[in-house]
XYZ file of C-alpha atoms in Angstrom:
282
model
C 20.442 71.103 14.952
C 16.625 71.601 16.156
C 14.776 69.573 18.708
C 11.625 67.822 18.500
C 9.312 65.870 20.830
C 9.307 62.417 19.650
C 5.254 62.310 19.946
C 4.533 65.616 17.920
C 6.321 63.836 15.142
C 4.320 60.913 15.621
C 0.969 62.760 15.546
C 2.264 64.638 12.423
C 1.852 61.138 10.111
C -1.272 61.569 9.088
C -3.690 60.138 11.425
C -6.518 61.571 13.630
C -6.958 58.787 15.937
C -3.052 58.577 16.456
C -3.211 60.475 19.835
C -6.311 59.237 20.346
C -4.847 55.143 20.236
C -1.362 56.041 21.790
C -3.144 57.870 25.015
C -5.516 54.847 25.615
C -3.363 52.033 24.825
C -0.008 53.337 25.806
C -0.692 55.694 28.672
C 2.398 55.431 30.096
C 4.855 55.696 27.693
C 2.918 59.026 26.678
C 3.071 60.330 29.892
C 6.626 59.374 29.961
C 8.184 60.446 26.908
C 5.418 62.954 25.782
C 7.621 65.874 26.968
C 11.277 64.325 25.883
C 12.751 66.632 23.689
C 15.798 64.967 21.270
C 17.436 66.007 18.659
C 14.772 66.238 15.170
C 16.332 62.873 13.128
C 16.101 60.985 16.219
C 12.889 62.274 17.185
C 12.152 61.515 13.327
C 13.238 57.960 13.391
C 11.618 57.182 17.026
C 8.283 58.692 15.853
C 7.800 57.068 12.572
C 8.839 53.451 14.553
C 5.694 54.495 17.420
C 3.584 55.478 14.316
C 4.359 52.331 12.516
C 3.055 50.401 15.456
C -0.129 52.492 15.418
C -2.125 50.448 13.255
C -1.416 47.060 15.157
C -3.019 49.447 18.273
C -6.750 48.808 17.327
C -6.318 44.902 17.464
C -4.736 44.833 20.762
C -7.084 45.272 23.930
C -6.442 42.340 26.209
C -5.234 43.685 29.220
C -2.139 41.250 29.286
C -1.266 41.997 25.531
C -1.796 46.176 26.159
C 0.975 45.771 28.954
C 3.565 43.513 27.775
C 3.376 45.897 24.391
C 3.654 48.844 26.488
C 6.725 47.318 28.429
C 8.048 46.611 25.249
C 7.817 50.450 23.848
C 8.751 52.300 26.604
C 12.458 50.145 26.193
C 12.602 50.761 22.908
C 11.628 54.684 23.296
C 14.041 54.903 26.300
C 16.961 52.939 24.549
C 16.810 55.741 21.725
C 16.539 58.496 24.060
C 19.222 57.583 26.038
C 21.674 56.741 22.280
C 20.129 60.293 21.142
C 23.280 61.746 20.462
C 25.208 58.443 19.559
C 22.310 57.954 16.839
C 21.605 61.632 15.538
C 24.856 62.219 13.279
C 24.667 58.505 12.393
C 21.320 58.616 11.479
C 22.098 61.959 9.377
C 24.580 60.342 7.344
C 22.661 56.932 6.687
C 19.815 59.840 5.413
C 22.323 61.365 2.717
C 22.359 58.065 0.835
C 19.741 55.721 -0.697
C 21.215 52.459 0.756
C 21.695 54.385 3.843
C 17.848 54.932 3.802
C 16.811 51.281 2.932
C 18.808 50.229 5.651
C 16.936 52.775 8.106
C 13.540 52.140 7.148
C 13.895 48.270 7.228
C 15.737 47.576 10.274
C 13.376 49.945 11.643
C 10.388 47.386 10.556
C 12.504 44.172 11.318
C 13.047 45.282 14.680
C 9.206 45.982 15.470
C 8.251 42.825 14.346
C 10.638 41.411 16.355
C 9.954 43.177 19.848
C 5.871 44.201 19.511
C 4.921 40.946 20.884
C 8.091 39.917 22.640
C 7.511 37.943 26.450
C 10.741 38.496 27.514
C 12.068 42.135 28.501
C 15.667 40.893 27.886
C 14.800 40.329 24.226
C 13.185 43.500 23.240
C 16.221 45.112 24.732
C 18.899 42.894 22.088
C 16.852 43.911 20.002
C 16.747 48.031 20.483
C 20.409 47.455 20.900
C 20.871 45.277 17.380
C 18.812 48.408 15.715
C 21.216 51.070 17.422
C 24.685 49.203 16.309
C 23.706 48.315 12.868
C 23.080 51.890 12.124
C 26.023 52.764 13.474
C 28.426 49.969 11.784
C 30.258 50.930 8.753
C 28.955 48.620 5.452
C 25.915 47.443 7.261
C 23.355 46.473 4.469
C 19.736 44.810 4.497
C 21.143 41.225 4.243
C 23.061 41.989 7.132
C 19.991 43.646 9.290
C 18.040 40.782 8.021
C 20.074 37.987 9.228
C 20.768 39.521 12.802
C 17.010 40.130 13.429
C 15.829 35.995 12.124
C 18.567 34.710 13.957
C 17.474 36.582 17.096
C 13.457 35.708 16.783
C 14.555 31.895 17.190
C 16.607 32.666 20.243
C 15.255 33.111 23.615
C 17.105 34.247 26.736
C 18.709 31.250 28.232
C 19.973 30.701 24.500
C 21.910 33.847 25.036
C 22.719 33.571 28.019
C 24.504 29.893 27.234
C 25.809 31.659 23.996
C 27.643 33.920 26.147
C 29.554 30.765 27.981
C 31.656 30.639 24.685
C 32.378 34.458 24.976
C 36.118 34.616 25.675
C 36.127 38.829 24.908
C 33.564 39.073 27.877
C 34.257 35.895 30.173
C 30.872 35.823 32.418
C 31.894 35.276 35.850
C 29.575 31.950 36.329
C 28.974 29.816 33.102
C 25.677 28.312 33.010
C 26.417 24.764 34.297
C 23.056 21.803 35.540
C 24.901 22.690 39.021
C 24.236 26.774 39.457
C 20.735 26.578 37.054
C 17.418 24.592 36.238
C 19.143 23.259 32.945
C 20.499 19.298 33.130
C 22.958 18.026 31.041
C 20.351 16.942 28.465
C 18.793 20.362 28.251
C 21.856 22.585 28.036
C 23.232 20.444 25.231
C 19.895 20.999 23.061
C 20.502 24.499 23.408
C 24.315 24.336 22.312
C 23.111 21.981 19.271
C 20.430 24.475 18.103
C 22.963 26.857 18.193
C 25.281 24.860 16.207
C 22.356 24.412 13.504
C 21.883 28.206 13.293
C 25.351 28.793 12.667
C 26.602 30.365 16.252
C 28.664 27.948 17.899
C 30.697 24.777 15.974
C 30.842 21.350 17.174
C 34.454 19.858 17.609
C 32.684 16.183 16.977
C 30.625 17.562 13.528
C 34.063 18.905 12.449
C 35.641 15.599 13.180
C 32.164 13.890 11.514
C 32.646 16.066 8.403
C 36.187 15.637 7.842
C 36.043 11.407 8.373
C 33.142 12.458 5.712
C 35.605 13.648 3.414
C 38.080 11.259 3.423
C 35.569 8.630 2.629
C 34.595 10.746 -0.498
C 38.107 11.691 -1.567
C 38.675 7.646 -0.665
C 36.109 6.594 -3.331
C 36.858 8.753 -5.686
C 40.732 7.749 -6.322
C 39.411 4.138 -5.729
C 36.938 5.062 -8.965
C 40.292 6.364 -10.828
C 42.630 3.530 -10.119
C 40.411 0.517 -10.752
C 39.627 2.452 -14.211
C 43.298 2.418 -14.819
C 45.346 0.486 -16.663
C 47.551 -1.114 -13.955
C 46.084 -0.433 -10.274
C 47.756 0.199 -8.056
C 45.264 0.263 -4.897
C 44.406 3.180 -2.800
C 45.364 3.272 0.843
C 42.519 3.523 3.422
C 42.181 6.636 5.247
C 42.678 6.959 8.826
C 39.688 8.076 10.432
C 39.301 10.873 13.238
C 38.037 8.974 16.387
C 34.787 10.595 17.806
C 33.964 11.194 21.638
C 31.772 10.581 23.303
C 31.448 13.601 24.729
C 31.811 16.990 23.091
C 33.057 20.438 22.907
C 32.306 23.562 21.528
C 33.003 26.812 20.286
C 31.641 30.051 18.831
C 32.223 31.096 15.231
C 32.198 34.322 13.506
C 28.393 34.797 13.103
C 28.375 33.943 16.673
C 30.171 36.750 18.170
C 28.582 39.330 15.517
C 25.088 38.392 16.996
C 27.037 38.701 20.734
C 28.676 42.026 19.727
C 25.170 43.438 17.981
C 22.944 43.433 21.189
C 25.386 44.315 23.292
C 25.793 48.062 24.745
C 29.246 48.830 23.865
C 29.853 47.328 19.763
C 32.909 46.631 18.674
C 32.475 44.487 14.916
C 35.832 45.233 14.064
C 37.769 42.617 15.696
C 35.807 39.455 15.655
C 38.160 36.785 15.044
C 38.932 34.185 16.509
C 42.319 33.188 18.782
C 43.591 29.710 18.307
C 44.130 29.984 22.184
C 40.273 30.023 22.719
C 38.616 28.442 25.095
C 36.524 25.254 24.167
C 34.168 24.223 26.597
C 34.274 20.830 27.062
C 30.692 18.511 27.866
């Protein structure tokens, strides 16, 4: 298979003023990468996502702006050097097919809108890292790419890093507790609720909520039945699940996926979940 610089192939789009922008507003990543030679889909892929960026180039000369979208491009550029051979047959294969295609070109684009004007270097790289495992996970589609990338734009690192409390495939060595961070009680349990609302990590005292929810429903609705009978004979009030005051929690499905997705070594086919998991108690 032929090799390619990644920046020939981005000057080859089209436009004049591509070397032009890239030298004056990315300096360093040009002077970094300008040389790296990969294999030609890689270097493909890699120069139409620089060249993509191109036009957003001309709007961006505040100082502060210019470097943090720098930073961000010389992670992604590195993070696909450094997969170049993971990504080159998988990105071959993906090519042979038209759904294969659609899902290179747009989790290409949803991952550039994601990390072009990220703040936080953590971020960009989940997201480099979300780009390189979809493409290389059997039956990944759009809907799928799409749903990774939205759920990660409303996350921010300490999100994450809580997320990761409820890991029990990677155990971190020190959970983040109000003792060992600059998070109280109050704080870390927003964070675990958001997460709960976007799907990541369940809440013992909603299931509990949900299912006394249920019972009142199902409780009404043979109530309905028997006083509409002939000869009622009463319905027998549900016991209801008593709610704590505190709470627990723990991850589901989606939750791991996202945890598996920007991480460097993706495994998606085992996510379930043990009974024996740990819950995490507030």
């Amino acid at each position: 298979m032929e090799n390619k610089k990644i920046f020939d192939l981005v000057q080859a789009m089209g436009e004049e003023s591509v070397d032009t922008v890239l030298s004056e507003v990315l300096p360093n990543v040009v002077q970094t990468y300008g040389e790296v030679v990969v294999p030609e889909v890689v270097a493909t892929v890699a120069g139409e996502l620089v060249g993509a960026i191109c036009p957003r180039l001309n709007n961006i000369r505040l100082s502060y702006k210019q470097n943090r979208l720098e930073r961000n491009v010389d992670i992604m550029i590195r993070q696909l050097v450094e997969n170049n051979q993971r990504l080159s047959e998988r990105i071959s294969v993906l090519e042979s097919s038209v759904e294969g295609r659609k899902l290179l070109s747009n989790a290409g684009e949803m991952m550039l809108d994601n990390i072009v004007d990220e703040i936080q270097p953590e971020k960009v790289t989940y997201s480099v890292n979300g780009y390189i495992n979809l493409l290389n996970t059997e039956n990944a589609n759009f809907d799928m790419a799409l749903s990774f990338f939205k759920t990660l734009a409303e996350l921010n690192d300490i999100d994450i890093r809580v997320l990761k409390n409820y890991d029990w495939k990677h155990p971190v060595e020190e959970p983040i507790t109000p003792f060992n961070s600059e998070y109280d009680n109050a704080q870390l349990r927003f964070i675990k609720e958001k997460m709960v609302r976007l799907g990541l990590l369940r809440s013992k005292n909603q299931e509990l909520f949900d299912k006394n929810q249920e019972s009142v429903v199902d409780y009404l609705e043979k109530s309905y039945k028997d006083s509409s009978s002939r000869k009622p004979k009463g319905v027998k009030i549900p016991k209801f699940k008593k709610i704590a005051s505190s709470d627990s929690f723990k991850m589901t499905t989606l939750g791991y996926s996202l945890l598996e997705l920007i991480s460097e070594q993706c495994d998606m086919n085992n996510l379930s979940i043990p009974d024996e998991e740990s819950v995490i108690e507030e």
